[in-house]
mmCIF file of C-alpha atoms and ligand atoms in Angstrom:
data_model
loop_
_atom_site.group_PDB
_atom_site.id
_atom_site.type_symbol
_atom_site.label_atom_id
_atom_site.label_comp_id
_atom_site.label_asym_id
_atom_site.label_seq_id
_atom_site.Cartn_x
_atom_site.Cartn_y
_atom_site.Cartn_z
ATOM 1 C CA MET A 230 0.000 0.000 0.000
ATOM 2 C CA ILE A 231 1.359 3.421 -0.957
ATOM 3 C CA SER A 232 0.463 5.644 1.996
ATOM 4 C CA ILE A 233 -1.125 9.084 1.680
ATOM 5 C CA ALA A 234 1.480 10.639 3.997
ATOM 6 C CA LYS A 235 4.889 9.678 5.316
ATOM 7 C CA PRO A 236 6.962 11.768 7.740
ATOM 8 C CA ASN A 237 10.371 12.433 6.213
ATOM 9 C CA VAL A 238 12.557 12.354 9.316
ATOM 10 C CA GLY A 239 16.028 10.828 9.021
ATOM 11 C CA ALA A 240 19.484 10.423 10.490
ATOM 12 C CA GLU A 241 20.230 14.162 10.682
ATOM 13 C CA GLU A 242 17.100 14.850 12.718
ATOM 14 C CA LYS A 243 17.948 11.899 14.973
ATOM 15 C CA GLU A 244 21.444 13.230 15.563
ATOM 16 C CA ALA A 245 20.182 16.757 16.259
ATOM 17 C CA VAL A 246 17.590 15.547 18.772
ATOM 18 C CA CYS A 247 20.087 13.197 20.483
ATOM 19 C CA LYS A 248 22.494 16.103 20.877
ATOM 20 C CA ILE A 249 19.794 18.015 22.758
ATOM 21 C CA ILE A 250 19.025 15.014 24.967
ATOM 22 C CA ASP A 251 22.727 14.669 25.804
ATOM 23 C CA SER A 252 22.963 18.381 26.610
ATOM 24 C CA GLY A 253 20.392 18.020 29.394
ATOM 25 C CA MET A 254 18.556 21.164 28.180
ATOM 26 C CA ILE A 255 15.578 19.364 26.709
ATOM 27 C CA ALA A 256 12.671 21.754 27.397
ATOM 28 C CA CYS A 257 12.059 25.178 25.838
ATOM 29 C CA GLY A 258 15.319 27.115 25.495
ATOM 30 C CA LYS A 259 18.032 28.470 23.241
ATOM 31 C CA VAL A 260 17.347 26.024 20.409
ATOM 32 C CA THR A 261 13.661 26.987 20.407
ATOM 33 C CA GLU A 262 14.737 30.639 20.134
ATOM 34 C CA ALA A 263 17.104 29.869 17.269
ATOM 35 C CA PHE A 264 14.402 27.939 15.410
ATOM 36 C CA GLU A 265 11.932 30.820 15.866
ATOM 37 C CA GLU A 266 14.468 33.194 14.370
ATOM 38 C CA GLU A 267 15.286 30.881 11.440
ATOM 39 C CA PHE A 268 11.671 30.102 10.571
ATOM 40 C CA SER A 269 10.445 33.706 10.793
ATOM 41 C CA SER A 270 13.375 34.931 8.648
ATOM 42 C CA TYR A 271 12.648 32.223 6.105
ATOM 43 C CA ILE A 272 9.006 33.320 5.783
ATOM 44 C CA GLY A 273 9.884 37.006 6.063
ATOM 45 C CA THR A 274 8.369 38.257 9.312
ATOM 46 C CA LYS A 275 9.918 40.120 12.214
ATOM 47 C CA HIS A 276 8.767 37.778 14.989
ATOM 48 C CA GLY A 277 8.220 34.050 15.511
ATOM 49 C CA ILE A 278 6.774 32.442 18.654
ATOM 50 C CA ALA A 279 6.979 28.639 18.638
ATOM 51 C CA THR A 280 4.170 26.635 20.224
ATOM 52 C CA THR A 281 3.036 23.078 20.895
ATOM 53 C CA SER A 282 0.846 22.692 17.790
ATOM 54 C CA GLY A 283 -0.735 24.448 14.849
ATOM 55 C CA THR A 284 -3.957 24.621 16.814
ATOM 56 C CA THR A 285 -2.363 26.403 19.783
ATOM 57 C CA ALA A 286 -0.499 28.697 17.361
ATOM 58 C CA LEU A 287 -3.825 29.699 15.779
ATOM 59 C CA GLU A 288 -5.434 30.225 19.179
ATOM 60 C CA VAL A 289 -2.540 32.402 20.348
ATOM 61 C CA ALA A 290 -2.474 34.364 17.068
ATOM 62 C CA ILE A 291 -6.178 35.199 17.407
ATOM 63 C CA LYS A 292 -6.012 36.093 21.106
ATOM 64 C CA SER A 293 -2.837 38.151 20.652
ATOM 65 C CA LEU A 294 -4.645 40.370 18.151
ATOM 66 C CA GLY A 295 -7.117 41.244 20.904
ATOM 67 C CA ILE A 296 -9.959 39.240 19.417
ATOM 68 C CA GLY A 297 -12.279 37.930 22.106
ATOM 69 C CA LYS A 298 -15.758 37.417 23.450
ATOM 70 C CA GLY A 299 -18.510 38.307 21.012
ATOM 71 C CA ASP A 300 -16.209 39.424 18.192
ATOM 72 C CA LYS A 301 -16.910 38.094 14.725
ATOM 73 C CA VAL A 302 -14.236 36.447 12.591
ATOM 74 C CA LEU A 303 -14.888 35.674 8.937
ATOM 75 C CA THR A 304 -13.487 32.393 7.663
ATOM 76 C CA THR A 305 -13.853 29.632 5.072
ATOM 77 C CA ALA A 306 -16.411 26.840 5.484
ATOM 78 C CA PHE A 307 -13.901 24.324 4.096
ATOM 79 C CA SER A 308 -10.908 23.541 6.306
ATOM 80 C CA PHE A 309 -9.685 21.322 9.124
ATOM 81 C CA ILE A 310 -11.769 21.878 12.261
ATOM 82 C CA ALA A 311 -8.860 23.547 14.132
ATOM 83 C CA THR A 312 -9.385 26.700 12.044
ATOM 84 C CA ALA A 313 -12.872 27.312 13.440
ATOM 85 C CA ASN A 314 -12.163 25.859 16.887
ATOM 86 C CA ALA A 315 -9.371 28.407 17.404
ATOM 87 C CA ILE A 316 -11.872 31.217 16.789
ATOM 88 C CA LEU A 317 -14.267 29.700 19.333
ATOM 89 C CA TYR A 318 -11.510 29.217 21.957
ATOM 90 C CA SER A 319 -11.121 33.008 22.030
ATOM 91 C CA GLY A 320 -14.844 33.521 22.624
ATOM 92 C CA ALA A 321 -15.283 34.972 19.151
ATOM 93 C CA ILE A 322 -17.906 33.793 16.671
ATOM 94 C CA PRO A 323 -16.935 32.354 13.282
ATOM 95 C CA VAL A 324 -18.829 33.642 10.243
ATOM 96 C CA PHE A 325 -18.421 31.137 7.426
ATOM 97 C CA VAL A 326 -18.345 31.768 3.680
ATOM 98 C CA ASP A 327 -18.107 29.514 0.645
ATOM 99 C CA ILE A 328 -15.002 28.730 -1.420
ATOM 100 C CA GLU A 329 -13.965 29.083 -5.059
ATOM 101 C CA GLU A 330 -14.603 25.918 -7.026
ATOM 102 C CA ASP A 331 -11.193 25.857 -8.721
ATOM 103 C CA SER A 332 -8.865 26.670 -5.831
ATOM 104 C CA TYR A 333 -10.825 25.249 -2.843
ATOM 105 C CA ASN A 334 -9.847 28.504 -1.075
ATOM 106 C CA ILE A 335 -12.105 31.183 0.408
ATOM 107 C CA ASP A 336 -13.869 33.252 -2.278
ATOM 108 C CA PRO A 337 -12.645 36.896 -2.170
ATOM 109 C CA ASP A 338 -15.974 38.130 -3.600
ATOM 110 C CA LEU A 339 -17.772 36.594 -0.633
ATOM 111 C CA ILE A 340 -15.315 38.243 1.789
ATOM 112 C CA GLU A 341 -16.252 41.600 0.231
ATOM 113 C CA GLU A 342 -19.966 40.787 0.389
ATOM 114 C CA LYS A 343 -19.925 39.676 4.045
ATOM 115 C CA LEU A 344 -17.806 42.643 5.190
ATOM 116 C CA GLN A 345 -20.345 44.982 3.597
ATOM 117 C CA GLU A 346 -23.227 43.079 5.143
ATOM 118 C CA GLN A 347 -21.670 42.771 8.623
ATOM 119 C CA PRO A 348 -19.354 45.763 9.187
ATOM 120 C CA GLU A 349 -18.838 44.645 12.806
ATOM 121 C CA ILE A 350 -16.620 41.749 11.616
ATOM 122 C CA LYS A 351 -13.203 42.264 13.219
ATOM 123 C CA ALA A 352 -10.928 39.917 11.335
ATOM 124 C CA VAL A 353 -10.670 37.588 8.363
ATOM 125 C CA LEU A 354 -9.013 34.205 8.909
ATOM 126 C CA ILE A 355 -7.947 32.681 5.614
ATOM 127 C CA VAL A 356 -6.558 29.188 4.997
ATOM 128 C CA HIS A 357 -4.086 28.418 2.203
ATOM 129 C CA LEU A 358 -5.683 25.022 1.732
ATOM 130 C CA PHE A 359 -3.712 22.012 0.443
ATOM 131 C CA GLY A 360 -0.666 24.283 -0.069
ATOM 132 C CA LEU A 361 -2.235 26.657 -2.606
ATOM 133 C CA PRO A 362 -1.898 30.349 -1.697
ATOM 134 C CA CYS A 363 -5.122 32.373 -1.561
ATOM 135 C CA GLN A 364 -5.468 35.337 -3.941
ATOM 136 C CA MET A 365 -3.510 37.644 -1.691
ATOM 137 C CA ASP A 366 -3.620 40.776 -3.865
ATOM 138 C CA ARG A 367 -7.406 40.793 -3.870
ATOM 139 C CA ILE A 368 -7.771 39.755 -0.239
ATOM 140 C CA LYS A 369 -5.260 42.355 1.025
ATOM 141 C CA GLU A 370 -7.027 45.087 -0.923
ATOM 142 C CA ILE A 371 -10.407 44.105 0.554
ATOM 143 C CA VAL A 372 -9.318 43.780 4.205
ATOM 144 C CA ASP A 373 -7.311 47.014 4.060
ATOM 145 C CA ARG A 374 -10.228 48.943 2.565
ATOM 146 C CA HIS A 375 -12.565 47.615 5.287
ATOM 147 C CA HIS A 376 -9.973 48.083 8.063
ATOM 148 C CA VAL A 377 -10.274 44.537 9.362
ATOM 149 C CA MET A 378 -7.432 42.385 10.583
ATOM 150 C CA LEU A 379 -6.055 39.500 8.534
ATOM 151 C CA ILE A 380 -4.946 36.160 9.998
ATOM 152 C CA GLU A 381 -3.395 33.406 7.884
ATOM 153 C CA ASP A 382 -3.750 29.714 8.648
ATOM 154 C CA CYS A 383 -0.606 28.386 6.940
ATOM 155 C CA ALA A 384 -0.754 24.911 8.483
ATOM 156 C CA GLN A 385 -0.654 23.363 4.994
ATOM 157 C CA ALA A 386 1.491 25.920 3.191
ATOM 158 C CA HIS A 387 5.084 26.122 4.482
ATOM 159 C CA GLY A 388 7.088 27.906 1.809
ATOM 160 C CA ALA A 389 4.122 28.607 -0.487
ATOM 161 C CA PHE A 390 4.292 32.031 -2.108
ATOM 162 C CA PHE A 391 2.109 34.535 -3.935
ATOM 163 C CA GLN A 392 3.886 36.927 -6.317
ATOM 164 C CA GLU A 393 7.221 36.059 -4.723
ATOM 165 C CA LYS A 394 6.054 36.803 -1.168
ATOM 166 C CA LYS A 395 5.688 33.835 1.160
ATOM 167 C CA VAL A 396 2.350 33.115 2.797
ATOM 168 C CA GLY A 397 2.462 33.876 6.491
ATOM 169 C CA SER A 398 3.944 37.304 5.802
ATOM 170 C CA PHE A 399 0.771 38.989 4.472
ATOM 171 C CA GLY A 400 -1.416 39.109 7.567
ATOM 172 C CA ASP A 401 -1.379 40.760 10.986
ATOM 173 C CA ALA A 402 -0.540 37.296 12.290
ATOM 174 C CA ALA A 403 -0.098 33.806 10.891
ATOM 175 C CA ALA A 404 -0.002 30.277 12.274
ATOM 176 C CA PHE A 405 1.858 27.209 10.997
ATOM 177 C CA SER A 406 1.643 23.567 12.099
ATOM 178 C CA PHE A 407 4.547 21.120 12.308
ATOM 179 C CA TYR A 408 2.468 17.956 12.620
ATOM 180 C CA PRO A 409 4.194 14.917 10.999
ATOM 181 C CA THR A 410 2.012 14.893 7.856
ATOM 182 C CA LYS A 411 2.637 18.594 7.066
ATOM 183 C CA ASN A 412 5.304 19.869 4.667
ATOM 184 C CA MET A 413 7.800 19.892 7.573
ATOM 185 C CA THR A 414 7.552 18.536 11.115
ATOM 186 C CA THR A 415 8.733 18.822 14.702
ATOM 187 C CA GLY A 416 6.665 15.818 15.873
ATOM 188 C CA GLU A 417 3.958 18.098 17.185
ATOM 189 C CA GLY A 418 4.472 21.835 17.069
ATOM 190 C CA GLY A 419 3.474 25.147 15.622
ATOM 191 C CA ILE A 420 4.543 28.769 15.311
ATOM 192 C CA VAL A 421 2.920 32.204 15.364
ATOM 193 C CA LEU A 422 4.411 34.794 13.022
ATOM 194 C CA THR A 423 3.803 38.536 13.062
ATOM 195 C CA ASN A 424 5.392 41.840 12.139
ATOM 196 C CA HIS A 425 3.724 43.685 15.031
ATOM 197 C CA ASP A 426 5.856 44.097 18.173
ATOM 198 C CA ASP A 427 2.835 44.295 20.496
ATOM 199 C CA VAL A 428 1.232 41.154 19.035
ATOM 200 C CA ALA A 429 4.511 39.247 19.419
ATOM 201 C CA LYS A 430 4.831 40.404 23.015
ATOM 202 C CA LYS A 431 1.312 39.287 23.840
ATOM 203 C CA ALA A 432 1.840 35.904 22.131
ATOM 204 C CA ARG A 433 5.054 35.383 24.081
ATOM 205 C CA LEU A 434 3.155 36.065 27.325
ATOM 206 C CA LEU A 435 0.254 33.779 26.445
ATOM 207 C CA ILE A 436 2.394 30.722 25.686
ATOM 208 C CA ASN A 437 4.239 30.995 28.999
ATOM 209 C CA HIS A 438 1.591 31.488 31.697
ATOM 210 C CA GLY A 439 1.492 35.249 31.250
ATOM 211 C CA MET A 440 4.931 35.481 32.785
ATOM 212 C CA GLU A 441 7.560 38.126 32.014
ATOM 213 C CA ILE A 442 9.332 38.208 35.362
ATOM 214 C CA ARG A 443 9.770 34.796 36.941
ATOM 215 C CA TYR A 444 6.649 33.782 38.923
ATOM 216 C CA HIS A 445 4.954 37.136 38.343
ATOM 217 C CA HIS A 446 1.932 36.402 36.159
ATOM 218 C CA LYS A 447 0.473 39.384 34.331
ATOM 219 C CA GLU A 448 -2.450 37.431 32.904
ATOM 220 C CA ILE A 449 -3.859 33.962 32.670
ATOM 221 C CA GLY A 450 -1.742 32.211 30.066
ATOM 222 C CA TYR A 451 -0.956 28.678 29.018
ATOM 223 C CA ASN A 452 1.960 26.336 28.712
ATOM 224 C CA TYR A 453 2.236 26.145 24.927
ATOM 225 C CA ARG A 454 6.052 26.220 24.770
ATOM 226 C CA MET A 455 7.950 24.250 22.137
ATOM 227 C CA THR A 456 10.804 22.093 23.485
ATOM 228 C CA ASN A 457 14.456 22.311 22.408
ATOM 229 C CA MET A 458 14.079 18.711 21.168
ATOM 230 C CA ALA A 459 11.243 19.626 18.829
ATOM 231 C CA ALA A 460 13.009 22.816 17.710
ATOM 232 C CA ALA A 461 16.193 20.880 16.877
ATOM 233 C CA MET A 462 14.178 18.614 14.609
ATOM 234 C CA GLY A 463 12.543 21.717 13.138
ATOM 235 C CA GLN A 464 15.908 23.308 12.283
ATOM 236 C CA VAL A 465 16.943 20.277 10.240
ATOM 237 C CA GLN A 466 13.511 19.998 8.609
ATOM 238 C CA LEU A 467 13.531 23.691 7.677
ATOM 239 C CA SER A 468 16.894 23.228 5.950
ATOM 240 C CA LYS A 469 15.266 20.507 3.802
ATOM 241 C CA LEU A 470 11.903 22.204 3.238
ATOM 242 C CA GLU A 471 12.660 23.665 -0.193
ATOM 243 C CA LYS A 472 13.837 20.247 -1.399
ATOM 244 C CA PHE A 473 10.745 18.569 0.047
ATOM 245 C CA ASN A 474 8.492 21.100 -1.678
ATOM 246 C CA GLU A 475 10.325 20.733 -4.996
ATOM 247 C CA ARG A 476 9.737 17.011 -4.804
ATOM 248 C CA ARG A 477 6.034 17.569 -4.025
ATOM 249 C CA ARG A 478 5.759 19.869 -7.048
ATOM 250 C CA ALA A 479 7.581 17.391 -9.284
ATOM 251 C CA ASN A 480 5.153 14.658 -8.218
ATOM 252 C CA ALA A 481 2.239 17.012 -8.907
ATOM 253 C CA ASP A 482 3.625 17.858 -12.373
ATOM 254 C CA ARG A 483 3.877 14.157 -13.129
ATOM 255 C CA TYR A 484 0.212 13.708 -12.187
ATOM 256 C CA ILE A 485 -0.869 16.693 -14.264
ATOM 257 C CA CYS A 486 0.924 15.347 -17.333
ATOM 258 C CA GLY A 487 -0.023 11.724 -16.763
ATOM 259 C CA ILE A 488 -3.625 11.601 -15.574
ATOM 260 C CA HIS A 489 -6.133 11.559 -18.419
ATOM 261 C CA ASN A 490 -9.498 10.427 -17.171
ATOM 262 C CA THR A 491 -12.649 12.323 -18.114
ATOM 263 C CA LYS A 492 -14.212 11.482 -14.718
ATOM 264 C CA ILE A 493 -11.434 13.331 -12.884
ATOM 265 C CA ILE A 494 -11.050 17.085 -12.363
ATOM 266 C CA MET A 495 -7.442 18.043 -11.694
ATOM 267 C CA PRO A 496 -6.404 20.696 -9.120
ATOM 268 C CA GLU A 497 -5.399 24.262 -9.942
ATOM 269 C CA MET A 498 -1.659 24.707 -10.475
ATOM 270 C CA SER A 499 0.286 27.821 -9.550
ATOM 271 C CA GLU A 500 3.946 28.577 -9.225
ATOM 272 C CA GLY A 501 3.754 29.116 -5.468
ATOM 273 C CA HIS A 502 1.751 25.941 -4.702
ATOM 274 C CA VAL A 503 3.541 23.554 -2.297
ATOM 275 C CA PHE A 504 1.073 20.637 -2.610
ATOM 276 C CA HIS A 505 0.483 19.669 0.974
ATOM 277 C CA GLN A 506 -2.190 17.555 -0.701
ATOM 278 C CA PHE A 507 -2.871 16.720 -4.328
ATOM 279 C CA THR A 508 -6.633 16.889 -4.345
ATOM 280 C CA ILE A 509 -8.653 15.759 -7.332
ATOM 281 C CA ARG A 510 -12.420 15.604 -7.824
ATOM 282 C CA VAL A 511 -14.338 12.583 -9.060
ATOM 283 C CA LYS A 512 -17.435 13.490 -11.071
ATOM 284 C CA ASP A 513 -20.858 11.850 -11.468
ATOM 285 C CA GLY A 514 -21.181 10.544 -7.903
ATOM 286 C CA LEU A 515 -18.370 8.047 -8.491
ATOM 287 C CA ARG A 516 -16.147 9.080 -5.575
ATOM 288 C CA ASP A 517 -16.854 6.058 -3.375
ATOM 289 C CA ARG A 518 -16.343 3.660 -6.263
ATOM 290 C CA PHE A 519 -13.108 5.475 -7.076
ATOM 291 C CA THR A 520 -11.729 5.231 -3.524
ATOM 292 C CA ALA A 521 -12.660 1.520 -3.389
ATOM 293 C CA PHE A 522 -10.750 1.071 -6.660
ATOM 294 C CA LEU A 523 -7.698 2.856 -5.209
ATOM 295 C CA GLU A 524 -7.823 0.573 -2.183
ATOM 296 C CA GLU A 525 -8.072 -2.577 -4.322
ATOM 297 C CA ASN A 526 -4.990 -1.401 -6.184
ATOM 298 C CA GLY A 527 -2.849 -0.524 -3.184
ATOM 299 C CA VAL A 528 -3.109 3.260 -3.396
ATOM 300 C CA GLY A 529 -3.679 5.140 -0.146
ATOM 301 C CA TYR A 530 -5.891 8.216 -0.207
ATOM 302 C CA GLY A 531 -7.627 10.749 2.035
ATOM 303 C CA VAL A 532 -10.937 12.589 1.875
ATOM 304 C CA PHE A 533 -10.213 16.146 2.988
ATOM 305 C CA TYR A 534 -12.875 16.986 3.993
ATOM 306 C CA PRO A 535 -16.088 14.972 3.978
ATOM 307 C CA LEU A 536 -18.049 17.728 5.751
ATOM 308 C CA SER A 537 -17.947 21.509 5.890
ATOM 309 C CA MET A 538 -16.822 22.870 9.259
ATOM 310 C CA PRO A 539 -20.130 24.538 10.196
ATOM 311 C CA GLU A 540 -22.113 21.311 9.756
ATOM 312 C CA GLN A 541 -19.907 19.329 12.154
ATOM 313 C CA GLU A 542 -21.792 17.758 15.033
ATOM 314 C CA CYS A 543 -19.740 19.665 17.625
ATOM 315 C CA TYR A 544 -21.189 22.946 16.292
ATOM 316 C CA LYS A 545 -24.872 21.921 16.310
ATOM 317 C CA GLN A 546 -25.447 24.010 19.444
ATOM 318 C CA TYR A 547 -24.381 27.179 17.596
ATOM 319 C CA GLY A 548 -26.824 26.894 14.715
ATOM 320 C CA PHE A 549 -24.325 28.146 12.105
ATOM 321 C CA GLU A 550 -25.365 28.612 8.493
ATOM 322 C CA THR A 551 -24.646 25.273 6.807
ATOM 323 C CA HIS A 552 -25.696 25.913 3.233
ATOM 324 C CA PHE A 553 -22.661 26.522 0.972
ATOM 325 C CA PRO A 554 -23.277 25.485 -2.650
ATOM 326 C CA ILE A 555 -19.642 24.955 -3.682
ATOM 327 C CA VAL A 556 -18.495 23.199 -0.506
ATOM 328 C CA ASP A 557 -21.645 21.067 -0.491
ATOM 329 C CA CYS A 558 -20.804 19.830 -3.977
ATOM 330 C CA ILE A 559 -17.040 19.533 -3.578
ATOM 331 C CA LYS A 560 -17.078 17.645 -0.279
ATOM 332 C CA GLN A 561 -18.750 14.754 -2.118
ATOM 333 C CA GLU A 562 -16.156 14.747 -4.906
ATOM 334 C CA VAL A 563 -12.727 15.373 -3.370
ATOM 335 C CA VAL A 564 -10.054 12.718 -2.976
ATOM 336 C CA SER A 565 -6.433 13.433 -2.088
ATOM 337 C CA ILE A 566 -3.823 11.080 -3.520
ATOM 338 C CA PRO A 567 -0.232 10.592 -2.276
ATOM 339 C CA VAL A 568 2.102 13.472 -3.257
ATOM 340 C CA HIS A 569 4.622 13.396 -0.372
ATOM 341 C CA PRO A 570 8.385 13.676 -1.064
ATOM 342 C CA LEU A 571 9.217 10.037 -0.296
ATOM 343 C CA LEU A 572 7.266 8.717 -3.309
ATOM 344 C CA THR A 573 9.380 7.275 -6.111
ATOM 345 C CA ASP A 574 8.701 8.088 -9.781
ATOM 346 C CA GLU A 575 7.681 4.443 -10.192
ATOM 347 C CA GLU A 576 5.083 4.771 -7.453
ATOM 348 C CA VAL A 577 3.697 7.981 -8.968
ATOM 349 C CA ASP A 578 3.525 6.291 -12.394
ATOM 350 C CA MET A 579 1.782 3.312 -10.824
ATOM 351 C CA ILE A 580 -0.824 5.624 -9.237
ATOM 352 C CA ILE A 581 -1.303 7.397 -12.592
ATOM 353 C CA SER A 582 -1.928 4.110 -14.348
ATOM 354 C CA VAL A 583 -4.428 2.981 -11.681
ATOM 355 C CA ILE A 584 -6.335 6.254 -12.029
ATOM 356 C CA ASN A 585 -6.313 6.109 -15.830
ATOM 357 C CA ARG A 586 -7.685 2.571 -15.686
ATOM 358 C CA PHE A 587 -10.640 3.628 -13.500
HETATM 359 C C1 PLP B 275 -3.105 20.696 10.625
HETATM 360 C C2 PLP B 275 -3.938 21.903 10.578
HETATM 361 C C3 PLP B 275 -4.170 22.701 11.712
HETATM 362 C C4 PLP B 275 -3.788 22.297 13.094
HETATM 363 O O1 PLP B 275 -2.483 21.939 13.292
HETATM 364 P P1 PLP B 275 -2.085 20.900 14.444
HETATM 365 O O2 PLP B 275 -0.604 21.005 14.511
HETATM 366 O O3 PLP B 275 -2.564 19.560 14.025
HETATM 367 O O4 PLP B 275 -2.731 21.352 15.723
HETATM 368 C C5 PLP B 275 -4.863 23.886 11.537
HETATM 369 N N1 PLP B 275 -5.341 24.255 10.342
HETATM 370 C C6 PLP B 275 -5.172 23.499 9.235
HETATM 371 C C7 PLP B 275 -5.723 23.986 7.936
HETATM 372 C C8 PLP B 275 -4.488 22.293 9.321
HETATM 373 O O5 PLP B 275 -4.333 21.539 8.230
#
């Protein structure tokens, strides 16, 4: 079975982590600081605050911008649940909008429409889904004109860029995840990026029990600190990220050239796409037959995502709007096929031939 994801952690990571273990300084420390500096410089922001996960990074990003109880945050209906949960953790209320059919990303026209309709909306939280950057020129113009804050969920888009600028550097704050299936990993982990000094300061407080002076707690914070062990793995992974992403793009190119099946809709390509997932659509209600066929032929796959966020059971109590024409159609058609950097050309060709035979 060719698996849908495979963490790409090797001897160098092992050596780096063992060095930290031998040093005795295994918790949050100097290595975490160095990793924060390296990752934020790579993306192109002034500050980086490493955390325990992408979810906690999103939560801290939102809270550090001063978003809280009763505030409204506009976001996409189509993402991993952490995107909307992070809004709810802060006490704010998510307002969901539909996506563009071709990119699977939030529709800029609907951002404009909702901001006109609900001028009390405080922030827009976008997701660069599957590694494809959102239309940042249009989105920046809209949020700036409406004077609302912009937050980027970059959990699937490490190194992705739009007009030569990396995602994570456009917004007032951004969050990345370093979960093992993402484009780079620290085991579990995340990071908040921002160019604002005050936001960085607040984030730093929040992840460390609101503490600036030892055992003097300015506010109720959390322990969301990244360990030196995780950061050491992150340093090595960051040094390999561009290579990983090149390999993902090469695999994607191979699919684009090789897959010719009239039942399949291929994903949008763009120069700055880093293909966290290669997500195709299967037409005519054939998705379940297609995934069964993949299974029979030893090809792993994922359905990201079978439901929109607002229709998840955990949100029933909130009574969110659940009618989104594009998401409602696409969620029944999407299938993600393996695109990770450890695939061989032979495996990719095998997957192509299976799909063409369907
Ligand atoms: C993975 C992911 C997250 C959460 O990251 P974790 O590290 O798993 O907490 C948030 N948003 C999106 C879009 C993700 O894919």
